[in-house]
Amino acid sequence: MADDKDQRYDPAAIEPKWQARWAADPHLYAADPPASGKPKYYLLEMLPYPSGQLHMGHVRNYAIGDALARHMWMRGYNVLHPMGWDAFGLPAENAALKNNTPPRQWTLGNIAAMKRQMLRLGLGYDWATEITTCLPEYYRWNQWFFLRMLEKDLAYRKQSKVNWCPDCATVLANEQVIDGCCWRHEETRVEQRDLEQWFLRTTAYAQELLDGLDKLDGWPEKVRTMQRNWIGRSQGAEVDFRFERSMHDLLVEQSGEAKPAASQTHQIIRVFTTRIDTIFGATSVQLAPEHPMVGTLASADHGLRVQVDELIAEQKKARASGDLTAIDKHGVPTGHFAVNPFNNELLPIWIANYVLMDYGTGAIMSVPAHDERDFEFAKKYALPIRRVIAPADPNAEEPELPFTSEDGVLVNSGEYSGLRCAEAQKRLQEVAASGAFGEAKITYRLKDWGVSRQRYWGTPIPMIHCDRDGLVPVPDDQLPVVLPENIEITQQGGSPLGRVPEFVHVKCPKCGEPARRETDTMDTFVDSSWYFYRYTDAQNDHAPFDSAKAQHWFPIDQYIGGVEHAILHLIYSRFWTKVMRDLDLVANDEPARRLFTQGMVIKDGAKMSKSKGNVVSPDDMVARYGADATRMYALFAAPPDRDLDWQEDGVAGVSRFLGRVYRLVTKYSCVAKSNAPAARETQASPTTATLLRKLHQTIARITLDFEGRWHFNTCVAAIMELVNELQAADAELASGEVPAPVVAELLRTLVLLLAPFAPYLAAELWEDLGGEGAILRAPWPKSDPGLAKEEEVEIPVQINGKLVTVVRVAAGADSKSIEAAALTDRKVQLRVAGKTVAKVIVVPGRAISLVVK
RNA sequence: GCGGAAGUGGUGAAAUGGCAAACACACUAGCCUUAGGAGCUAGCGCCGCAAGGCUUGCGGGUUCGAGUCCCGCCUUCCGCACCA
């Protein structure tokens, strides 16, 4: 017996050794140039925010990606597997406030720490293409893209109501407001502020973003649905209702006691509806409390002002609580009227708390007979309810109201009565358009992307405010507009850059007169909207990337990340790709062919969080069990798309398994290396056949999983089964009953199969077995179907649907011999005795089923 | 309300319509020892001494055969939501 110490699996010795060797070979994980002729495979995991520490979610994400990358390398693909840092953002400023550390220093320090963790985990990234979004070499291209969008009218500035988070002291995009609260501060209610802001015209691509989802069949249905909901297309029409003042107002006006408000005399209320076919059933018009006309009306009527303010307050509160449906529908009559352009009926105008200003036109026509909400409202205020749609089937019973089906026929609708709903919608839209009082209209919930942030740690928006020339873009040759260093960070309103005179004061590029720089910075989601293109040409200093290089690699073959980015990042980056395509920079319409969203890592049934105190540190795990065991457990404990409950005992179990593999391989590596004459032609022992069969079955299972299903948990289980079987055959291996070349094949293949999941141990054992070159480029094993085939199979026998017994037959046995075997079985004969076999169903190799009467 | 995913042992889970619970964890008993976060052997869904019976959220259906397919419910998680 050799020294036991040497037989002990010690990741703390093996892993740093290989880490150093890999670090010394910068080409190991680098992609070949396009000319290599190998098929390309662009595999990407979402880049992390450099908070300072990897968390288990990262480890899982990267363990999945790295296993796949290693497998693809072994399959002979030219793999692009890059990593970078999403390095702008508020936490750096908060840290600056707290520790008095400059954001840049804090961020770069965190990057160094996290990169060390990634290297320690043995993740195979090509660090030559690393990107860091907070460095000018990167963010200057954000500015460059911004200017291109400005030229194409895809970037613009407007005064608007914006979401303001008091804790971030900055504006948020709609996508960053969750249930009325900030995405970073779940307890902080977002306020509305009126500010001049820069916007990117995402709505210009709303329809294409929606249509593109149908073709993204490599994306999870869940993500596609979420994006469809977010884009929120609805098809309908806008119709103008003429404003008609109340009788009281007219009388007062005629008596000369009050001056008419000129602006109100010929006003028009434009409503949006998806059911223009029901317009003859409209019995009132409802305005959102924040509708501009309400403001005008209320300015002359103090009582109304108070009521309206109350409605607005209710909406805000409901929005903050996240459930708008819960608030009680109510409203305030204005006393004024709107004229239905189709029948000139006078409809009372109400202000209602359930009508939203930020959707459609902020005004609706109320058709109680055919809309749930309108019905509820009309009941409450005893407004008339007029049915104008009848079921399509003339024999159908009188429908209960509200009758919201569109499968119907118009009634009580003048000359349009008798038309089907769909026809009527078309006709009425045409009539409205030809009479210039309406048009067909498609409304989206998606809004333009507000990208201005009043913070320091972001990309400066490359614009200059000149008193003479207005808004002047920074010329391309003056990019980048560099973020100044060593500035004072405060949380008090306004951009910190506004307090840096040497940044603000600039000469106008047009007239040369003194001017002011824009002091807002860009939303950090700009950085991540195109970063993956930069990986294809990370060092380029005269363009964001070379289009030819991007075209070679794009689209991304596989993108992997958390589902929490389903809306924000994944819509913005799809938008950016379409813009770049229209700038002739790329040829692809979509950034990623396939998207995989891995499940969360949880502990004791709850998401890991500092406040719950259930955070498991990757460093701890690596220190105790090694990187291989940590990574392999992350793949073994659950299929990658499901949530994973972190149980440390499980990591210990995987670690023990790796120890068994280590002992097994090192014990027989001498035999495997012995170069004994290939003696396989002699009668193979049963054990040899069994082991080879198991081996080739395992290769087939794992290979199949890598090709799409990705159930790496069962891949690991399959390797465990193989090892269990090898261990069970220890006597035969030790006695030499299994020939040396077979031992070599068994062990070498085992190590190759292990390589994507436990790269350190695989590299160590590969070397021990005398494997040539890096195991990363060793060919992935092929399953030999002849060796994998079972000689005998067990066939379950069912009688009248019940399992009775199992019979053994030769693997290729035909239906007749299976039937014969079943019918001669003792248990079967006992049950069949005295009865007739009415029917026999045989699925060769699978099952036999008898129907007995 | 709309949409998506899921529901199987004490736990994580496995199962192209064909022997439910593979592989692990935990546990139990035993062995070994250089006493280790080690190794080995055996047991481990439920009821039962056993023979045997029962078991994949609930109720139906299709089928020779259903955890798997279909219909209807229930529960949980996620996303969207007075979207006109």
Short mmCIF file of C-alpha atoms in Angstrom, two decimals, chain A residues 385-717:
data_model
loop_
_atom_site.label_atom_id
_atom_site.label_comp_id
_atom_site.label_asym_id
_atom_site.label_seq_id
_atom_site.Cartn_x
_atom_site.Cartn_y
_atom_site.Cartn_z
CA ILE A 385 -77.03 51.60 -20.07
CA ARG A 386 -77.78 51.03 -23.72
CA ARG A 387 -77.17 47.71 -25.42
CA VAL A 388 -75.85 48.03 -28.97
CA ILE A 389 -74.35 44.59 -29.54
CA ALA A 390 -76.38 41.40 -29.81
CA PRO A 391 -74.97 37.88 -29.88
CA ALA A 392 -74.07 36.71 -33.36
CA ASP A 393 -76.45 33.77 -33.03
CA PRO A 394 -79.97 35.18 -33.50
CA ASN A 395 -81.46 32.33 -31.45
CA ALA A 396 -79.26 33.03 -28.47
CA GLU A 397 -80.82 34.16 -25.26
CA GLU A 398 -80.73 37.77 -24.24
CA PRO A 399 -77.18 38.14 -22.88
CA GLU A 400 -76.46 39.28 -19.40
CA LEU A 401 -74.83 42.73 -19.25
CA PRO A 402 -72.11 43.71 -19.60
CA PHE A 403 -71.85 41.71 -22.81
CA THR A 404 -68.20 42.08 -23.76
CA SER A 405 -67.88 39.51 -26.53
CA GLU A 406 -66.77 40.77 -29.92
CA ASP A 407 -68.57 37.92 -31.58
CA GLY A 408 -71.73 39.89 -32.15
CA VAL A 409 -73.91 42.07 -34.34
CA LEU A 410 -74.64 45.77 -33.97
CA VAL A 411 -78.14 46.85 -32.94
CA ASN A 412 -79.54 50.28 -32.12
CA SER A 413 -76.66 51.73 -34.09
CA GLY A 414 -78.37 53.63 -36.87
CA GLU A 415 -77.26 52.72 -40.34
CA TYR A 416 -74.58 50.38 -38.92
CA SER A 417 -77.07 48.07 -37.25
CA GLY A 418 -76.72 44.53 -38.52
CA LEU A 419 -72.98 44.69 -39.10
CA ARG A 420 -70.73 42.21 -37.37
CA CYS A 421 -68.44 43.77 -34.75
CA ALA A 422 -65.25 43.32 -36.76
CA GLU A 423 -66.78 44.81 -39.91
CA ALA A 424 -68.29 47.67 -37.95
CA GLN A 425 -64.92 48.50 -36.40
CA LYS A 426 -63.42 48.85 -39.84
CA ARG A 427 -66.34 50.85 -41.25
CA LEU A 428 -66.63 53.25 -38.34
CA GLN A 429 -62.88 53.92 -38.40
CA GLU A 430 -63.12 54.77 -42.08
CA VAL A 431 -66.10 57.04 -41.52
CA ALA A 432 -64.30 58.82 -38.67
CA ALA A 433 -61.18 59.24 -40.78
CA SER A 434 -63.04 60.59 -43.80
CA GLY A 435 -64.95 62.99 -41.57
CA ALA A 436 -61.64 64.03 -39.96
CA PHE A 437 -62.91 63.24 -36.47
CA GLY A 438 -60.88 60.11 -35.81
CA GLU A 439 -58.58 57.41 -37.11
CA ALA A 440 -57.50 53.85 -36.63
CA LYS A 441 -54.80 53.80 -33.97
CA ILE A 442 -52.44 51.32 -32.42
CA THR A 443 -51.41 52.11 -28.89
CA TYR A 444 -48.42 50.66 -27.05
CA ARG A 445 -47.78 50.49 -23.39
CA LEU A 446 -44.07 50.72 -24.15
CA LYS A 447 -42.78 54.24 -23.68
CA ASP A 448 -39.65 55.90 -24.94
CA TRP A 449 -36.63 55.16 -22.80
CA GLY A 450 -35.68 58.03 -20.52
CA VAL A 451 -31.90 57.78 -20.22
CA SER A 452 -30.95 60.92 -18.26
CA ARG A 453 -29.68 60.36 -14.76
CA GLN A 454 -28.72 63.09 -12.34
CA ARG A 455 -25.84 61.07 -11.01
CA TYR A 456 -22.07 61.13 -11.30
CA TRP A 457 -21.00 57.54 -11.93
CA GLY A 458 -22.23 57.05 -15.48
CA THR A 459 -21.50 57.97 -19.07
CA PRO A 460 -21.60 61.76 -19.59
CA ILE A 461 -24.19 62.67 -22.20
CA PRO A 462 -22.13 64.27 -25.00
CA MET A 463 -24.14 67.47 -25.42
CA ILE A 464 -23.43 71.15 -24.92
CA HIS A 465 -25.93 73.89 -24.07
CA CYS A 466 -25.13 77.08 -25.91
CA ASP A 467 -27.14 80.26 -25.43
CA ARG A 468 -26.80 81.08 -29.09
CA ASP A 469 -26.87 77.67 -30.80
CA GLY A 470 -29.05 75.78 -28.38
CA LEU A 471 -28.30 72.10 -27.98
CA VAL A 472 -25.03 71.27 -29.70
CA PRO A 473 -23.67 67.72 -29.93
CA VAL A 474 -20.05 67.17 -28.95
CA PRO A 475 -18.18 66.51 -32.23
CA ASP A 476 -17.02 62.92 -32.69
CA ASP A 477 -13.35 63.91 -32.65
CA GLN A 478 -13.78 65.33 -29.15
CA LEU A 479 -14.99 62.06 -27.71
CA PRO A 480 -14.81 60.76 -25.15
CA VAL A 481 -16.30 63.34 -22.84
CA VAL A 482 -14.35 62.07 -19.87
CA LEU A 483 -15.88 61.82 -16.45
CA PRO A 484 -13.83 64.05 -14.13
CA GLU A 485 -12.05 62.40 -11.22
CA ASN A 486 -11.80 63.42 -7.60
CA ILE A 487 -15.08 65.18 -7.34
CA GLU A 488 -17.30 65.58 -4.34
CA ILE A 489 -20.25 63.22 -4.31
CA THR A 490 -23.38 64.22 -2.50
CA GLN A 491 -26.90 62.89 -2.48
CA GLN A 492 -28.47 66.33 -2.74
CA GLY A 493 -30.47 66.89 -5.88
CA GLY A 494 -29.00 67.73 -9.23
CA SER A 495 -26.13 66.05 -10.93
CA PRO A 496 -22.82 66.13 -9.02
CA LEU A 497 -21.18 67.05 -12.33
CA GLY A 498 -22.97 70.40 -12.18
CA ARG A 499 -20.66 71.35 -9.33
CA VAL A 500 -17.47 70.74 -11.30
CA PRO A 501 -16.75 74.02 -13.09
CA GLU A 502 -13.92 72.67 -15.22
CA PHE A 503 -16.32 70.07 -16.55
CA VAL A 504 -19.29 72.35 -17.06
CA HIS A 505 -17.61 75.33 -18.68
CA VAL A 506 -16.79 74.65 -22.28
CA LYS A 507 -16.70 76.50 -25.55
CA CYS A 508 -19.56 75.95 -27.96
CA PRO A 509 -18.25 73.76 -30.79
CA LYS A 510 -20.28 75.84 -33.24
CA CYS A 511 -19.73 79.46 -32.25
CA GLY A 512 -16.85 79.17 -29.85
CA GLU A 513 -18.63 81.22 -27.19
CA PRO A 514 -18.76 80.04 -23.60
CA ALA A 515 -21.31 77.28 -23.12
CA ARG A 516 -22.29 74.62 -20.59
CA ARG A 517 -21.93 70.90 -20.79
CA GLU A 518 -24.86 68.63 -20.15
CA THR A 519 -24.32 67.36 -16.61
CA ASP A 520 -26.66 64.37 -16.68
CA THR A 521 -25.22 60.94 -17.25
CA MET A 522 -26.72 57.96 -19.02
CA ASP A 523 -28.73 55.17 -17.46
CA THR A 524 -26.40 52.21 -16.84
CA PHE A 525 -28.63 50.03 -18.98
CA VAL A 526 -27.12 51.83 -21.97
CA ASP A 527 -23.81 50.16 -21.15
CA SER A 528 -25.26 46.67 -21.19
CA SER A 529 -27.36 47.23 -24.31
CA TRP A 530 -24.50 46.56 -26.68
CA TYR A 531 -21.57 45.28 -24.60
CA PHE A 532 -21.61 41.86 -26.18
CA TYR A 533 -20.64 43.33 -29.55
CA ARG A 534 -17.58 44.92 -28.03
CA TYR A 535 -16.25 41.50 -26.96
CA THR A 536 -15.74 40.66 -30.64
CA ASP A 537 -13.28 43.55 -31.00
CA ALA A 538 -12.53 44.81 -27.51
CA GLN A 539 -9.37 46.75 -28.27
CA ASN A 540 -10.73 48.77 -31.19
CA ASP A 541 -10.01 52.48 -30.62
CA HIS A 542 -11.55 53.94 -33.77
CA ALA A 543 -14.99 52.27 -33.72
CA PRO A 544 -17.19 50.46 -31.20
CA PHE A 545 -16.23 47.28 -33.08
CA ASP A 546 -15.36 46.09 -36.55
CA SER A 547 -18.58 45.11 -38.32
CA ALA A 548 -16.95 42.17 -40.06
CA LYS A 549 -15.88 40.71 -36.73
CA ALA A 550 -19.30 41.23 -35.22
CA GLN A 551 -20.92 39.62 -38.23
CA HIS A 552 -18.77 36.57 -37.86
CA TRP A 553 -19.78 36.00 -34.27
CA PHE A 554 -23.35 37.25 -34.19
CA PRO A 555 -25.96 36.38 -33.28
CA ILE A 556 -24.93 35.03 -29.90
CA ASP A 557 -25.51 31.27 -30.02
CA GLN A 558 -26.37 30.96 -26.38
CA TYR A 559 -27.03 33.67 -23.82
CA ILE A 560 -27.40 32.67 -20.19
CA GLY A 561 -28.61 34.77 -17.30
CA GLY A 562 -31.27 35.46 -14.73
CA VAL A 563 -34.91 35.98 -15.61
CA GLU A 564 -34.85 39.27 -13.71
CA HIS A 565 -33.45 40.83 -16.88
CA ALA A 566 -36.36 39.63 -19.03
CA ILE A 567 -37.71 43.14 -19.49
CA LEU A 568 -35.10 45.81 -18.87
CA HIS A 569 -31.84 44.55 -20.33
CA LEU A 570 -33.35 42.18 -22.86
CA ILE A 571 -35.68 44.76 -24.42
CA TYR A 572 -33.09 47.53 -24.45
CA SER A 573 -30.47 45.32 -26.03
CA ARG A 574 -32.89 44.10 -28.68
CA PHE A 575 -33.71 47.73 -29.42
CA TRP A 576 -30.02 48.62 -29.64
CA THR A 577 -29.36 45.79 -32.07
CA LYS A 578 -32.10 47.03 -34.38
CA VAL A 579 -30.72 50.56 -34.25
CA MET A 580 -27.22 49.26 -35.05
CA ARG A 581 -28.63 47.25 -37.91
CA ASP A 582 -30.23 50.39 -39.33
CA LEU A 583 -26.87 52.13 -38.95
CA ASP A 584 -25.39 49.30 -41.08
CA LEU A 585 -23.12 48.22 -38.25
CA VAL A 586 -24.48 44.70 -37.91
CA ALA A 587 -26.47 42.34 -40.10
CA ASN A 588 -28.47 40.52 -37.45
CA ASP A 589 -31.94 41.61 -36.30
CA GLU A 590 -31.68 40.07 -32.87
CA PRO A 591 -28.73 39.83 -30.51
CA ALA A 592 -29.16 36.24 -29.31
CA ARG A 593 -30.49 33.14 -31.00
CA ARG A 594 -31.01 31.23 -27.80
CA LEU A 595 -31.61 32.50 -24.29
CA PHE A 596 -31.50 30.43 -21.16
CA THR A 597 -32.74 31.75 -17.83
CA GLN A 598 -31.42 29.80 -14.90
CA GLY A 599 -33.32 29.43 -11.65
CA MET A 600 -32.47 31.25 -8.46
CA VAL A 601 -30.25 29.91 -5.73
CA ILE A 602 -32.20 29.78 -2.51
CA LYS A 603 -31.46 28.66 1.01
CA ASP A 604 -34.01 27.08 3.34
CA GLY A 605 -36.74 27.94 0.87
CA ALA A 606 -35.96 31.65 0.72
CA LYS A 607 -33.96 33.83 -1.58
CA MET A 608 -30.49 34.46 -0.17
CA SER A 609 -30.26 37.93 1.30
CA LYS A 610 -28.20 39.74 3.86
CA SER A 611 -31.30 40.76 5.79
CA LYS A 612 -32.38 37.12 6.13
CA GLY A 613 -28.85 36.15 7.09
CA ASN A 614 -28.94 33.09 4.84
CA VAL A 615 -26.22 34.06 2.42
CA VAL A 616 -23.74 31.35 1.53
CA SER A 617 -20.39 32.72 0.42
CA PRO A 618 -18.77 31.12 -2.63
CA ASP A 619 -15.35 31.74 -1.07
CA ASP A 620 -16.33 29.66 1.96
CA MET A 621 -17.48 26.82 -0.21
CA VAL A 622 -14.35 26.90 -2.33
CA ALA A 623 -12.15 27.02 0.76
CA ARG A 624 -13.86 24.01 2.33
CA TYR A 625 -14.64 21.81 -0.63
CA GLY A 626 -12.79 23.26 -3.60
CA ALA A 627 -13.98 24.93 -6.76
CA ASP A 628 -14.81 21.66 -8.53
CA ALA A 629 -17.13 20.46 -5.78
CA THR A 630 -18.79 23.86 -5.48
CA ARG A 631 -19.42 24.14 -9.20
CA MET A 632 -20.45 20.54 -9.59
CA TYR A 633 -22.93 20.79 -6.74
CA ALA A 634 -24.44 23.86 -8.38
CA LEU A 635 -25.09 21.69 -11.43
CA PHE A 636 -26.07 18.53 -9.59
CA ALA A 637 -28.60 19.80 -7.07
CA ALA A 638 -31.31 20.74 -9.57
CA PRO A 639 -31.88 21.12 -13.29
CA PRO A 640 -30.50 24.52 -14.31
CA ASP A 641 -33.83 26.16 -15.05
CA ARG A 642 -35.27 25.40 -11.64
CA ASP A 643 -34.62 27.09 -8.31
CA LEU A 644 -31.79 25.44 -6.42
CA ASP A 645 -31.84 24.97 -2.68
CA TRP A 646 -28.28 25.25 -1.40
CA GLN A 647 -27.52 22.47 1.06
CA GLU A 648 -23.99 22.29 2.29
CA ASP A 649 -24.28 18.56 2.99
CA GLY A 650 -24.83 18.17 -0.71
CA VAL A 651 -21.58 19.95 -1.52
CA ALA A 652 -19.81 17.64 0.92
CA GLY A 653 -21.39 14.71 -0.88
CA VAL A 654 -20.10 15.89 -4.26
CA SER A 655 -16.71 16.44 -2.71
CA ARG A 656 -16.68 12.86 -1.43
CA PHE A 657 -17.64 11.67 -4.89
CA LEU A 658 -14.72 13.55 -6.44
CA GLY A 659 -12.50 11.91 -3.85
CA ARG A 660 -13.73 8.49 -5.00
CA VAL A 661 -12.97 9.39 -8.59
CA TYR A 662 -9.51 10.55 -7.59
CA ARG A 663 -8.73 7.34 -5.73
CA LEU A 664 -10.13 5.15 -8.47
CA VAL A 665 -8.17 6.79 -11.26
CA THR A 666 -4.90 7.17 -9.38
CA LYS A 667 -5.14 3.56 -8.24
CA TYR A 668 -5.30 2.24 -11.79
CA SER A 669 -3.51 4.93 -13.75
CA CYS A 670 -0.36 2.75 -13.83
CA VAL A 671 -2.33 -0.06 -15.45
CA ALA A 672 -3.85 2.36 -17.90
CA LYS A 673 -0.46 3.75 -18.84
CA SER A 674 1.27 0.38 -18.98
CA ASN A 675 1.06 0.06 -22.77
CA ALA A 676 0.29 -3.62 -22.35
CA PRO A 677 -0.44 -5.30 -25.67
CA ALA A 678 -4.00 -4.79 -26.79
CA ALA A 679 -5.52 -8.06 -25.84
CA ARG A 680 -9.11 -7.25 -26.55
CA GLU A 681 -9.55 -9.81 -29.29
CA THR A 682 -9.51 -12.62 -26.72
CA GLN A 683 -12.78 -13.55 -25.14
CA ALA A 684 -13.83 -10.47 -23.20
CA SER A 685 -14.80 -11.18 -19.63
CA PRO A 686 -18.39 -10.43 -18.64
CA THR A 687 -17.16 -7.66 -16.37
CA THR A 688 -15.28 -6.04 -19.23
CA ALA A 689 -18.38 -6.07 -21.39
CA THR A 690 -20.52 -4.72 -18.56
CA LEU A 691 -18.14 -1.88 -17.83
CA LEU A 692 -17.77 -0.93 -21.48
CA ARG A 693 -21.52 -1.03 -21.90
CA LYS A 694 -22.04 1.27 -18.95
CA LEU A 695 -19.32 3.57 -20.23
CA HIS A 696 -20.79 3.95 -23.67
CA GLN A 697 -24.30 4.37 -22.31
CA THR A 698 -22.99 7.15 -20.11
CA ILE A 699 -21.29 8.90 -23.03
CA ALA A 700 -24.55 8.77 -24.96
CA ARG A 701 -26.60 10.15 -22.08
CA ILE A 702 -24.31 13.07 -21.36
CA THR A 703 -23.76 13.96 -25.00
CA LEU A 704 -27.49 14.02 -25.61
CA ASP A 705 -28.04 16.34 -22.67
CA PHE A 706 -25.46 18.81 -23.88
CA GLU A 707 -27.26 18.93 -27.18
CA GLY A 708 -30.28 20.68 -25.80
CA ARG A 709 -31.92 19.45 -22.67
CA TRP A 710 -29.21 20.64 -20.32
CA HIS A 711 -30.21 18.46 -17.39
CA PHE A 712 -26.70 18.57 -16.01
CA ASN A 713 -27.99 17.13 -12.73
CA THR A 714 -28.64 13.84 -14.49
CA CYS A 715 -25.31 14.09 -16.31
CA VAL A 716 -23.54 14.19 -12.97
CA ALA A 717 -25.74 11.35 -11.73
#
